[in-house]
GROMACS .gro file of C-alpha atoms in nm:
model
  473
    1MET     CA    1   0.000   0.002  -0.003
    2SER     CA    2   0.132   0.346  -0.092
    3ASP     CA    3   0.167   0.604   0.175
    4LEU     CA    4  -0.159   0.660   0.345
    5HIS     CA    5  -0.184   1.015   0.299
    6GLU     CA    6  -0.165   0.976  -0.090
    7MET     CA    7  -0.469   0.774  -0.092
    8THR     CA    8  -0.800   0.945  -0.161
    9ALA     CA    9  -1.039   0.963   0.131
   10LEU     CA   10  -1.299   0.729  -0.032
   11ALA     CA   11  -0.995   0.473  -0.101
   12GLN     CA   12  -0.913   0.505   0.245
   13ALA     CA   13  -1.276   0.433   0.366
   14GLY     CA   14  -1.283   0.132   0.124
   15ALA     CA   15  -0.971  -0.016   0.260
   16VAL     CA   16  -1.132   0.035   0.622
   17ALA     CA   17  -1.464  -0.147   0.508
   18ARG     CA   18  -1.243  -0.424   0.366
   19GLY     CA   19  -1.039  -0.487   0.674
   20GLU     CA   20  -0.719  -0.380   0.491
   21LEU     CA   21  -0.660  -0.059   0.693
   22SER     CA   22  -0.733   0.027   1.064
   23PRO     CA   23  -0.884   0.357   1.138
   24VAL     CA   24  -0.660   0.369   1.435
   25GLU     CA   25  -0.361   0.330   1.200
   26LEU     CA   26  -0.498   0.605   0.988
   27ALA     CA   27  -0.556   0.834   1.260
   28ASP     CA   28  -0.203   0.770   1.394
   29HIS     CA   29  -0.053   0.826   1.058
   30TYR     CA   30  -0.208   1.187   1.030
   31LEU     CA   31  -0.126   1.272   1.393
   32ASP     CA   32   0.223   1.182   1.344
   33ARG     CA   33   0.240   1.406   1.022
   34ILE     CA   34   0.069   1.684   1.196
   35ALA     CA   35   0.320   1.674   1.497
   36ALA     CA   36   0.610   1.664   1.248
   37LEU     CA   37   0.503   1.929   0.994
   38ASP     CA   38   0.224   2.161   1.125
   39GLY     CA   39   0.477   2.371   1.338
   40GLU     CA   40   0.604   2.540   1.012
   41LEU     CA   41   0.266   2.535   0.824
   42GLY     CA   42   0.013   2.651   1.101
   43ALA     CA   43  -0.283   2.445   0.958
   44PHE     CA   44  -0.419   2.364   1.304
   45LEU     CA   45  -0.528   2.586   1.586
   46THR     CA   46  -0.603   2.274   1.808
   47VAL     CA   47  -0.505   1.913   1.769
   48ALA     CA   48  -0.719   1.652   1.949
   49PRO     CA   49  -0.532   1.345   1.949
   50GLU     CA   50  -0.730   1.159   2.241
   51LEU     CA   51  -1.055   1.256   2.086
   52ALA     CA   52  -0.926   1.131   1.754
   53ARG     CA   53  -0.795   0.802   1.872
   54SER     CA   54  -1.114   0.754   2.075
   55ALA     CA   55  -1.330   0.802   1.769
   56ALA     CA   56  -1.094   0.575   1.555
   57ARG     CA   57  -1.117   0.281   1.798
   58GLN     CA   58  -1.495   0.321   1.780
   59ALA     CA   59  -1.488   0.338   1.403
   60GLU     CA   60  -1.266   0.011   1.411
   61GLN     CA   61  -1.517  -0.174   1.625
   62GLU     CA   62  -1.801  -0.064   1.402
   63ALA     CA   63  -1.605  -0.166   1.098
   64VAL     CA   64  -1.546  -0.523   1.239
   65ALA     CA   65  -1.897  -0.569   1.320
   66ALA     CA   66  -2.011  -0.459   0.984
   67ARG     CA   67  -1.793  -0.710   0.807
   68ARG     CA   68  -1.921  -0.985   1.060
   69ASP     CA   69  -2.290  -0.901   1.009
   70GLY     CA   70  -2.262  -0.805   0.620
   71THR     CA   71  -2.374  -0.446   0.670
   72ARG     CA   72  -2.265  -0.147   0.485
   73LEU     CA   73  -2.056   0.135   0.650
   74GLY     CA   74  -2.095   0.511   0.562
   75VAL     CA   75  -1.884   0.634   0.268
   76LEU     CA   76  -1.630   0.791   0.484
   77HIS     CA   77  -1.644   0.571   0.786
   78GLY     CA   78  -1.309   0.570   0.972
   79VAL     CA   79  -1.168   0.864   0.752
   80PRO     CA   80  -1.007   1.147   0.951
   81VAL     CA   81  -1.180   1.486   0.884
   82PRO     CA   82  -1.070   1.814   1.068
   83VAL     CA   83  -1.330   2.101   1.128
   84LYS     CA   84  -1.264   2.461   1.103
   85ASP     CA   85  -1.253   2.645   1.414
   86LEU     CA   86  -1.559   2.848   1.357
   87VAL     CA   87  -1.768   2.546   1.454
   88GLN     CA   88  -1.813   2.398   1.795
   89VAL     CA   89  -1.721   2.054   1.930
   90GLU     CA   90  -1.818   1.960   2.268
   91GLY     CA   91  -1.514   1.979   2.511
   92VAL     CA   92  -1.276   2.124   2.257
   93ARG     CA   93  -1.145   2.471   2.233
   94CYS     CA   94  -1.318   2.696   1.999
   95THR     CA   95  -1.144   3.038   1.923
   96TRP     CA   96  -1.336   3.147   1.605
   97GLY     CA   97  -0.978   3.252   1.504
   98SER     CA   98  -0.971   3.530   1.771
   99ALA     CA   99  -0.734   3.603   2.058
  100ALA     CA  100  -1.026   3.738   2.233
  101PHE     CA  101  -1.171   3.372   2.257
  102ALA     CA  102  -0.841   3.197   2.303
  103ASP     CA  103  -0.945   3.017   2.606
  104HIS     CA  104  -1.306   2.940   2.516
  105VAL     CA  105  -1.419   2.565   2.532
  106SER     CA  106  -1.739   2.445   2.367
  107ASP     CA  107  -1.998   2.282   2.579
  108ALA     CA  108  -2.204   2.124   2.290
  109ASP     CA  109  -2.172   2.012   1.929
  110ASP     CA  110  -2.279   2.210   1.613
  111HIS     CA  111  -2.520   1.999   1.388
  112VAL     CA  112  -2.250   1.961   1.128
  113VAL     CA  113  -2.028   1.805   1.394
  114THR     CA  114  -2.315   1.564   1.492
  115ARG     CA  115  -2.342   1.452   1.133
  116LEU     CA  116  -1.977   1.387   1.110
  117ARG     CA  117  -1.978   1.178   1.415
  118GLN     CA  118  -2.286   0.996   1.291
  119ALA     CA  119  -2.098   0.912   0.958
  120GLY     CA  120  -1.804   0.747   1.141
  121THR     CA  121  -1.547   1.002   1.066
  122VAL     CA  122  -1.253   1.082   1.290
  123LEU     CA  123  -1.204   1.435   1.416
  124LEU     CA  124  -0.837   1.529   1.402
  125GLY     CA  125  -0.867   1.883   1.544
  126LYS     CA  126  -0.966   2.228   1.468
  127THR     CA  127  -0.811   2.414   1.157
  128ASN     CA  128  -0.683   2.766   1.149
  129THR     CA  129  -0.913   3.042   1.028
  130ALA     CA  130  -0.920   3.424   1.002
  131GLU     CA  131  -1.072   3.599   1.286
  132PHE     CA  132  -1.455   3.522   1.280
  133GLY     CA  133  -1.388   3.409   0.925
  134LEU     CA  134  -1.407   3.761   0.804
  135PRO     CA  135  -1.100   3.831   0.576
  136CYS     CA  136  -0.986   3.617   0.289
  137TYR     CA  137  -0.652   3.518   0.432
  138THR     CA  138  -0.548   3.312   0.728
  139GLU     CA  139  -0.361   3.548   0.970
  140ASN     CA  140  -0.462   3.603   1.331
  141ARG     CA  141  -0.315   3.694   1.682
  142LEU     CA  142  -0.329   3.319   1.795
  143GLY     CA  143   0.008   3.247   1.634
  144PRO     CA  144   0.205   3.266   1.308
  145PRO     CA  145   0.016   3.276   0.973
  146THR     CA  146  -0.087   2.968   0.788
  147ARG     CA  147   0.139   2.898   0.497
  148ASN     CA  148   0.062   2.762   0.165
  149PRO     CA  149   0.231   2.408   0.152
  150LEU     CA  150   0.282   2.487  -0.247
  151ALA     CA  151   0.480   2.800  -0.174
  152PRO     CA  152   0.549   2.875   0.196
  153ASP     CA  153   0.596   3.250   0.125
  154ARG     CA  154   0.231   3.264  -0.014
  155SER     CA  155  -0.105   3.257   0.164
  156PRO     CA  156  -0.334   2.973   0.137
  157GLY     CA  157  -0.625   3.228   0.119
  158GLY     CA  158  -0.897   3.195   0.373
  159SER     CA  159  -1.079   3.212   0.572
  160SER     CA  160  -1.076   2.824   0.561
  161GLY     CA  161  -0.689   2.867   0.497
  162GLY     CA  162  -0.603   2.599   0.772
  163ALA     CA  163  -0.836   2.344   0.615
  164ALA     CA  164  -0.691   2.398   0.259
  165ALA     CA  165  -0.324   2.375   0.405
  166ALA     CA  166  -0.383   2.070   0.599
  167VAL     CA  167  -0.528   1.877   0.282
  168ALA     CA  168  -0.257   2.016   0.036
  169ALA     CA  169   0.016   1.904   0.283
  170GLY     CA  170  -0.124   1.572   0.347
  171LEU     CA  171  -0.213   1.644   0.711
  172ALA     CA  172  -0.570   1.543   0.634
  173PRO     CA  173  -0.733   1.347   0.365
  174LEU     CA  174  -1.002   1.610   0.330
  175ALA     CA  175  -1.136   1.888   0.554
  176HIS     CA  176  -1.452   2.068   0.661
  177GLY     CA  177  -1.471   2.444   0.595
  178THR     CA  178  -1.727   2.723   0.611
  179ASP     CA  179  -1.799   2.971   0.316
  180ALA     CA  180  -1.972   3.305   0.364
  181GLY     CA  181  -1.799   3.490   0.079
  182GLY     CA  182  -1.562   3.250  -0.086
  183SER     CA  183  -1.395   3.101   0.236
  184VAL     CA  184  -1.391   2.735   0.098
  185ARG     CA  185  -1.334   2.810  -0.267
  186ILE     CA  186  -1.064   3.081  -0.217
  187PRO     CA  187  -0.830   2.875  -0.030
  188ALA     CA  188  -0.901   2.550  -0.249
  189SER     CA  189  -0.806   2.763  -0.554
  190ALA     CA  190  -0.480   2.897  -0.381
  191CYS     CA  191  -0.391   2.543  -0.276
  192GLY     CA  192  -0.464   2.348  -0.580
  193LEU     CA  193  -0.773   2.173  -0.439
  194VAL     CA  194  -1.138   2.108  -0.511
  195GLY     CA  195  -1.352   2.331  -0.289
  196LEU     CA  196  -1.732   2.274  -0.286
  197LYS     CA  197  -1.990   2.507  -0.135
  198PRO     CA  198  -2.349   2.377  -0.142
  199SER     CA  199  -2.659   2.541  -0.171
  200ARG     CA  200  -2.796   2.727   0.122
  201GLY     CA  201  -2.987   2.488   0.362
  202ARG     CA  202  -2.808   2.179   0.214
  203ILE     CA  203  -2.608   2.153   0.558
  204SER     CA  204  -2.768   2.262   0.889
  205ASN     CA  205  -2.601   2.590   1.027
  206GLY     CA  206  -2.737   2.538   1.370
  207PRO     CA  207  -2.772   2.536   1.653
  208LEU     CA  208  -2.499   2.750   1.835
  209ARG     CA  209  -2.437   3.035   1.593
  210PRO     CA  210  -2.712   2.999   1.310
  211ASP     CA  211  -2.648   3.249   1.023
  212VAL     CA  212  -2.963   3.439   0.994
  213THR     CA  213  -2.831   3.609   0.660
  214GLY     CA  214  -2.803   3.281   0.468
  215LEU     CA  215  -2.457   3.377   0.349
  216SER     CA  216  -2.271   3.106   0.528
  217THR     CA  217  -2.274   2.740   0.458
  218HIS     CA  218  -2.049   2.451   0.558
  219GLY     CA  219  -1.846   2.297   0.255
  220ALA     CA  220  -1.569   2.070   0.167
  221LEU     CA  221  -1.214   2.075   0.069
  222ALA     CA  222  -1.057   1.785  -0.111
  223ARG     CA  223  -0.818   1.669  -0.369
  224THR     CA  224  -1.093   1.500  -0.582
  225VAL     CA  225  -1.460   1.612  -0.666
  226ALA     CA  226  -1.567   1.263  -0.564
  227ASP     CA  227  -1.411   1.309  -0.199
  228ALA     CA  228  -1.562   1.648  -0.185
  229ALA     CA  229  -1.917   1.537  -0.277
  230ALA     CA  230  -1.891   1.255  -0.027
  231LEU     CA  231  -1.806   1.487   0.260
  232VAL     CA  232  -2.105   1.711   0.167
  233ASP     CA  233  -2.325   1.404   0.155
  234VAL     CA  234  -2.233   1.299   0.514
  235MET     CA  235  -2.266   1.664   0.641
  236SER     CA  236  -2.597   1.720   0.473
  237GLY     CA  237  -2.960   1.694   0.616
  238TRP     CA  238  -3.227   1.899   0.782
  239MET     CA  239  -3.184   1.941   1.171
  240PRO     CA  240  -3.447   2.063   1.412
  241GLY     CA  241  -3.461   2.445   1.408
  242ASP     CA  242  -3.329   2.478   1.057
  243VAL     CA  243  -3.475   2.784   0.872
  244TYR     CA  244  -3.326   2.691   0.525
  245THR     CA  245  -3.366   2.348   0.374
  246ALA     CA  246  -3.269   2.222   0.026
  247PRO     CA  247  -3.438   1.979  -0.179
  248PRO     CA  248  -3.311   1.628  -0.246
  249HIS     CA  249  -3.081   1.560  -0.543
  250PRO     CA  250  -3.247   1.429  -0.867
  251GLY     CA  251  -3.328   1.061  -0.877
  252GLY     CA  252  -3.295   1.016  -0.509
  253LEU     CA  253  -2.917   0.981  -0.570
  254THR     CA  254  -2.632   1.099  -0.349
  255LEU     CA  255  -2.402   1.368  -0.453
  256LEU     CA  256  -2.129   1.129  -0.486
  257GLU     CA  257  -2.326   0.910  -0.702
  258HIS     CA  258  -2.374   1.218  -0.934
  259ALA     CA  259  -2.012   1.311  -0.918
  260ARG     CA  260  -1.938   0.946  -1.070
  261ARG     CA  261  -2.192   1.007  -1.347
  262ASP     CA  262  -2.105   1.200  -1.688
  263PRO     CA  263  -2.313   1.501  -1.727
  264ARG     CA  264  -2.555   1.551  -2.009
  265PRO     CA  265  -2.427   1.826  -2.276
  266VAL     CA  266  -2.485   2.147  -2.094
  267ARG     CA  267  -2.483   2.527  -2.185
  268VAL     CA  268  -2.197   2.709  -2.012
  269VAL     CA  269  -2.196   3.087  -2.003
  270VAL     CA  270  -1.843   3.247  -1.927
  271LEU     CA  271  -1.830   3.551  -1.713
  272ARG     CA  272  -1.489   3.693  -1.760
  273GLU     CA  273  -1.478   4.029  -1.622
  274PRO     CA  274  -1.518   4.095  -1.241
  275MET     CA  275  -1.856   4.228  -1.128
  276VAL     CA  276  -1.674   4.444  -0.879
  277PRO     CA  277  -1.579   4.802  -0.982
  278GLY     CA  278  -1.217   4.841  -1.031
  279ALA     CA  279  -1.113   4.472  -1.002
  280VAL     CA  280  -0.859   4.352  -1.272
  281LEU     CA  281  -0.835   4.016  -1.398
  282HIS     CA  282  -0.467   3.882  -1.390
  283PRO     CA  283  -0.349   3.729  -1.720
  284ASP     CA  284  -0.268   3.391  -1.557
  285CYS     CA  285  -0.617   3.383  -1.431
  286ALA     CA  286  -0.755   3.465  -1.771
  287ALA     CA  287  -0.540   3.207  -1.941
  288ALA     CA  288  -0.684   2.944  -1.682
  289LEU     CA  289  -1.044   3.047  -1.768
  290ASP     CA  290  -0.971   3.030  -2.141
  291SER     CA  291  -0.816   2.674  -2.088
  292ALA     CA  292  -1.112   2.539  -1.894
  293ALA     CA  293  -1.356   2.700  -2.167
  294ALA     CA  294  -1.176   2.521  -2.437
  295ALA     CA  295  -1.180   2.190  -2.233
  296LEU     CA  296  -1.552   2.205  -2.166
  297GLU     CA  297  -1.606   2.268  -2.549
  298SER     CA  298  -1.388   1.978  -2.634
  299LEU     CA  299  -1.602   1.762  -2.402
  300GLY     CA  300  -1.904   1.852  -2.607
  301HIS     CA  301  -2.059   2.121  -2.415
  302GLU     CA  302  -2.181   2.465  -2.550
  303VAL     CA  303  -1.985   2.752  -2.431
  304THR     CA  304  -2.089   3.117  -2.469
  305ALA     CA  305  -1.929   3.431  -2.333
  306VAL     CA  306  -2.149   3.718  -2.170
  307GLU     CA  307  -2.054   4.023  -2.018
  308MET     CA  308  -2.204   4.147  -1.692
  309PRO     CA  309  -2.138   4.532  -1.589
  310PRO     CA  310  -1.988   4.593  -1.252
  311ASP     CA  311  -2.229   4.680  -0.977
  312GLY     CA  312  -2.111   4.886  -0.685
  313ASP     CA  313  -2.437   4.850  -0.510
  314ILE     CA  314  -2.391   4.496  -0.450
  315VAL     CA  315  -2.050   4.552  -0.290
  316ALA     CA  316  -2.210   4.825  -0.062
  317ALA     CA  317  -2.471   4.587   0.042
  318PHE     CA  318  -2.236   4.319   0.134
  319THR     CA  319  -2.032   4.558   0.320
  320ARG     CA  320  -2.317   4.651   0.550
  321VAL     CA  321  -2.426   4.289   0.606
  322TRP     CA  322  -2.073   4.180   0.662
  323SER     CA  323  -2.018   4.447   0.917
  324VAL     CA  324  -2.321   4.344   1.107
  325GLU     CA  325  -2.181   3.994   1.104
  326ALA     CA  326  -1.860   4.111   1.259
  327ALA     CA  327  -2.049   4.292   1.522
  328SER     CA  328  -2.258   3.988   1.612
  329TYR     CA  329  -1.987   3.826   1.802
  330GLU     CA  330  -2.023   3.913   2.181
  331VAL     CA  331  -1.679   4.010   2.285
  332GLU     CA  332  -1.611   4.078   2.662
  333PRO     CA  333  -1.560   4.464   2.703
  334GLY     CA  334  -1.203   4.392   2.849
  335ARG     CA  335  -1.107   4.197   2.541
  336GLU     CA  336  -1.197   4.430   2.229
  337GLY     CA  337  -0.852   4.546   2.219
  338GLU     CA  338  -0.733   4.195   2.136
  339LEU     CA  339  -0.941   4.206   1.788
  340MET     CA  340  -0.749   4.255   1.479
  341PRO     CA  341  -0.767   4.613   1.335
  342PHE     CA  342  -0.999   4.480   1.050
  343THR     CA  343  -1.251   4.324   1.278
  344ALA     CA  344  -1.253   4.638   1.505
  345TRP     CA  345  -1.300   4.858   1.190
  346LEU     CA  346  -1.592   4.631   1.061
  347ARG     CA  347  -1.762   4.649   1.396
  348GLN     CA  348  -1.749   5.030   1.402
  349VAL     CA  349  -1.893   5.024   1.031
  350ALA     CA  350  -2.181   4.827   1.171
  351ASP     CA  351  -2.249   5.104   1.428
  352GLY     CA  352  -2.366   5.334   1.128
  353VAL     CA  353  -2.583   5.064   0.962
  354PRO     CA  354  -2.965   5.143   1.027
  355ALA     CA  355  -3.223   4.866   1.028
  356ARG     CA  356  -3.380   4.989   0.711
  357GLU     CA  357  -3.035   4.978   0.526
  358TYR     CA  358  -2.953   4.625   0.644
  359ALA     CA  359  -3.303   4.512   0.547
  360ALA     CA  360  -3.241   4.671   0.209
  361ALA     CA  361  -2.891   4.493   0.170
  362LEU     CA  362  -3.062   4.170   0.226
  363ALA     CA  363  -3.327   4.252  -0.038
  364THR     CA  364  -3.053   4.328  -0.276
  365PHE     CA  365  -2.913   3.981  -0.235
  366ARG     CA  366  -3.253   3.827  -0.310
  367GLY     CA  367  -3.287   4.046  -0.626
  368LEU     CA  368  -2.943   3.935  -0.738
  369GLY     CA  369  -3.043   3.572  -0.714
  370GLN     CA  370  -3.374   3.649  -0.904
  371MET     CA  371  -3.167   3.839  -1.193
  372LEU     CA  372  -2.926   3.526  -1.232
  373THR     CA  373  -3.230   3.309  -1.252
  374ASP     CA  374  -3.408   3.525  -1.512
  375LEU     CA  375  -3.119   3.647  -1.714
  376LEU     CA  376  -2.861   3.363  -1.713
  377PHE     CA  377  -3.027   3.037  -1.585
  378ALA     CA  378  -3.309   3.096  -1.823
  379SER     CA  379  -3.070   3.025  -2.105
  380TYR     CA  380  -2.783   2.844  -1.953
  381ASP     CA  381  -2.705   2.562  -1.714
  382VAL     CA  382  -2.368   2.657  -1.557
  383ILE     CA  383  -2.168   2.972  -1.513
  384LEU     CA  384  -1.783   2.949  -1.550
  385SER     CA  385  -1.553   3.215  -1.421
  386PRO     CA  386  -1.216   3.270  -1.274
  387ALA     CA  387  -1.194   3.132  -0.902
  388LEU     CA  388  -0.979   3.437  -0.804
  389ALA     CA  389  -0.874   3.757  -0.999
  390GLU     CA  390  -0.519   3.679  -0.902
  391PRO     CA  391  -0.274   3.424  -0.845
  392PRO     CA  392  -0.188   3.329  -0.461
  393VAL     CA  393  -0.068   3.639  -0.295
  394LEU     CA  394   0.229   3.666  -0.049
  395ILE     CA  395   0.157   3.637   0.325
  396GLY     CA  396   0.063   3.973   0.462
  397GLU     CA  397  -0.018   4.113   0.116
  398LEU     CA  398  -0.383   4.152   0.167
  399ARG     CA  399  -0.348   4.288   0.515
  400ASP     CA  400  -0.336   4.669   0.593
  401ASP     CA  401  -0.363   4.711   0.975
  402ALA     CA  402  -0.314   5.087   0.932
  403ASP     CA  403  -0.615   5.128   0.687
  404PRO     CA  404  -0.862   4.844   0.733
  405ALA     CA  405  -1.091   5.007   0.480
  406ALA     CA  406  -0.808   4.992   0.213
  407GLU     CA  407  -0.765   4.628   0.317
  408PHE     CA  408  -1.143   4.548   0.248
  409ALA     CA  409  -1.110   4.714  -0.094
  410ARG     CA  410  -0.798   4.515  -0.163
  411MET     CA  411  -0.962   4.194  -0.059
  412THR     CA  412  -1.276   4.255  -0.260
  413ALA     CA  413  -1.051   4.311  -0.577
  414PHE     CA  414  -0.872   3.976  -0.509
  415MET     CA  415  -1.196   3.760  -0.462
  416PRO     CA  416  -1.458   3.934  -0.694
  417TYR     CA  417  -1.621   3.609  -0.833
  418THR     CA  418  -1.698   3.389  -0.527
  419THR     CA  419  -1.928   3.612  -0.317
  420VAL     CA  420  -2.228   3.601  -0.571
  421TYR     CA  421  -2.304   3.246  -0.483
  422ASN     CA  422  -2.321   3.318  -0.110
  423LEU     CA  423  -2.560   3.618  -0.164
  424THR     CA  424  -2.781   3.415  -0.385
  425GLY     CA  425  -2.761   3.094  -0.197
  426MET     CA  426  -2.665   2.895  -0.519
  427PRO     CA  427  -2.408   2.620  -0.535
  428SER     CA  428  -2.049   2.667  -0.654
  429VAL     CA  429  -1.728   2.462  -0.685
  430THR     CA  430  -1.364   2.563  -0.732
  431VAL     CA  431  -1.183   2.327  -0.993
  432PRO     CA  432  -0.794   2.307  -1.002
  433LEU     CA  433  -0.668   2.283  -1.345
  434THR     CA  434  -0.370   2.480  -1.427
  435ARG     CA  435  -0.048   2.636  -1.248
  436ASP     CA  436   0.123   2.940  -1.371
  437ALA     CA  437   0.497   2.999  -1.477
  438ALA     CA  438   0.565   3.020  -1.093
  439GLY     CA  439   0.408   2.684  -1.020
  440LEU     CA  440   0.125   2.853  -0.832
  441PRO     CA  441  -0.223   2.687  -0.874
  442ILE     CA  442  -0.495   2.873  -1.059
  443GLY     CA  443  -0.851   2.747  -1.035
  444VAL     CA  444  -1.161   2.814  -1.209
  445LEU     CA  445  -1.526   2.851  -1.054
  446LEU     CA  446  -1.822   2.666  -1.163
  447GLY     CA  447  -2.175   2.794  -1.045
  448ALA     CA  448  -2.536   2.639  -1.086
  449ARG     CA  449  -2.894   2.708  -1.012
  450TYR     CA  450  -3.004   2.675  -0.651
  451ALA     CA  451  -3.001   2.314  -0.549
  452ASP     CA  452  -2.835   2.192  -0.867
  453GLU     CA  453  -2.536   2.050  -0.711
  454ALA     CA  454  -2.575   1.730  -0.882
  455LEU     CA  455  -2.506   1.881  -1.232
  456LEU     CA  456  -2.232   2.088  -1.075
  457VAL     CA  457  -2.025   1.802  -0.933
  458SER     CA  458  -2.093   1.564  -1.244
  459LEU     CA  459  -1.940   1.860  -1.463
  460ALA     CA  460  -1.663   1.934  -1.213
  461ALA     CA  461  -1.553   1.581  -1.200
  462GLN     CA  462  -1.556   1.548  -1.570
  463LEU     CA  463  -1.364   1.861  -1.615
  464HIS     CA  464  -1.108   1.770  -1.342
  465HIS     CA  465  -1.049   1.418  -1.461
  466PRO     CA  466  -1.190   1.368  -1.804
  467ARG     CA  467  -1.308   1.013  -1.879
  468ALA     CA  468  -1.290   0.848  -2.218
  469THR     CA  469  -1.666   0.872  -2.262
  470SER     CA  470  -1.844   1.184  -2.407
  471PRO     CA  471  -2.140   1.363  -2.216
  472SER     CA  472  -2.443   1.141  -2.205
  473SER     CA  473  -2.774   1.254  -2.340
   0.00000   0.00000   0.00000
C-alpha cells in the first residue's frame, strides 16, 4: 500500500470497510504528520489526539461488526476529517480565530459535527481560520500565519486556509470548511484543491451560531470532486430548528453518485470580467479560464461568453451585512483590544448601519438571485468564471492594519467572483486545472442554479479528470 496520505479519502474508507486498513492506524498516521510538519505550516489551531484516537477505536469496532454482520458502512467511515475553528465541538477549544476567545471551550456540538460523528469520521482537530472568518487570508493573533504548502511564502487564502493547507500538505485526507463569501473556494484555488460550497440549507448551520443572513454554509475541501461530494453528503440533512432546507438531489441519488456520472451536454456561460468595480483580472487567471472553456467545449458542451457590468451597489450591500456579522460576536468589553484591526473597523462600520439599510441590503441579495435566474439560468445551465482575480498572494499582502478600509477594498478586488453564490444561496465549486509559470495553482469557478449541485459536481468531475466517454444525453 502506498503512503496513506496519498490515498483519496474514498479509497481509505474502502480499505477500512474491507479490513485492509485500521482507522486507528490511519488516525495515528495523520497525527504523526501533524506533529512533524504543522509547526512550520500552521494549519491547525487545536489538535485533538485523544478525541481522534477514541473515535478511531470506535470506528474500528463498528467496521469489524459490519464485516461480521454483512452490513454497509458510511462512505467515509473511519476517515479523519478536521473541522474549521468556526464550529463548535463539545469539550474542545473554539477560538473563532480570535485571541479574544483563546481560552473558550465549547459545551456542545454544532449540528454539522453531529453529522460527522454519525458518519463514523474521525475528528483530528480544529483548523486555522481568519478572525471570525471575516478576511480572505488566514492570519490572526493566535499564532503565526498559515502557509501555503505549495509555496511557503504565499498565503493559502482564507478564511478556511487552515483546512486547505492541511489537505494540500497531507495532514488530512479532506477537510470541513465554512464559506460566507468564498472561504472554502478561495483557499481551494490557492492550494490546488477542489472546494465545494453547496446550496443554502443543504447543511444545517445550527444550533449554536445560526447564520440568519443565509450567506454562510459548510463546505468541503478535497483533492478530488468525488471526495468533496462524499463529505458534503455526510454533512447534509435537515436538523431541528433549521430555517433553510434544500430539496433532495435528482433521482434520489447522493451527490457522490452524481459525481461519478458523466453530465448531459450543458450550456455554459462564461463570465470573464469581475462584477466588482475596479477589479482587474490577472493574465494567468484569464489563461486558466480560457483553458477551462476550451476543455468544456472539447467535452461536447456549448460555451458562450457574456458580459455583466460591475455593480457597486452589490459591494455596498455586502459591506453593510458583513459589518453586522462582525459585530454579532459578543466580545467581553475588556478584550475588545485583542481584536484584529480589520475586525474592529468592521464592527465600527456596523454602528452606522440602520435597520432599514440592513434590510435593504438583504433584499439586494434576493434581487441578485432573481436576476441570475431570469437572465442567465433561463438560457444557460452553468456559469464558468475565474475563481480568483489573481494568483496566490504573499503572506501579509492583503492585510493593511493601518487602513482597514483599504484592506477591505484590496480583498474585494482579489476575490470578486466567489461572493455572488453566497448572496444568492446557489452552489459553486472551485476546480484546480492549471498552474502559472511560478508553479502556483490557478483554479476556475463553476456555479449552478439553486439546489443543482448534482449537475455541478458531475461537470466538475468530468472537467477535473476527463473520462474516455463523451457527455451522455
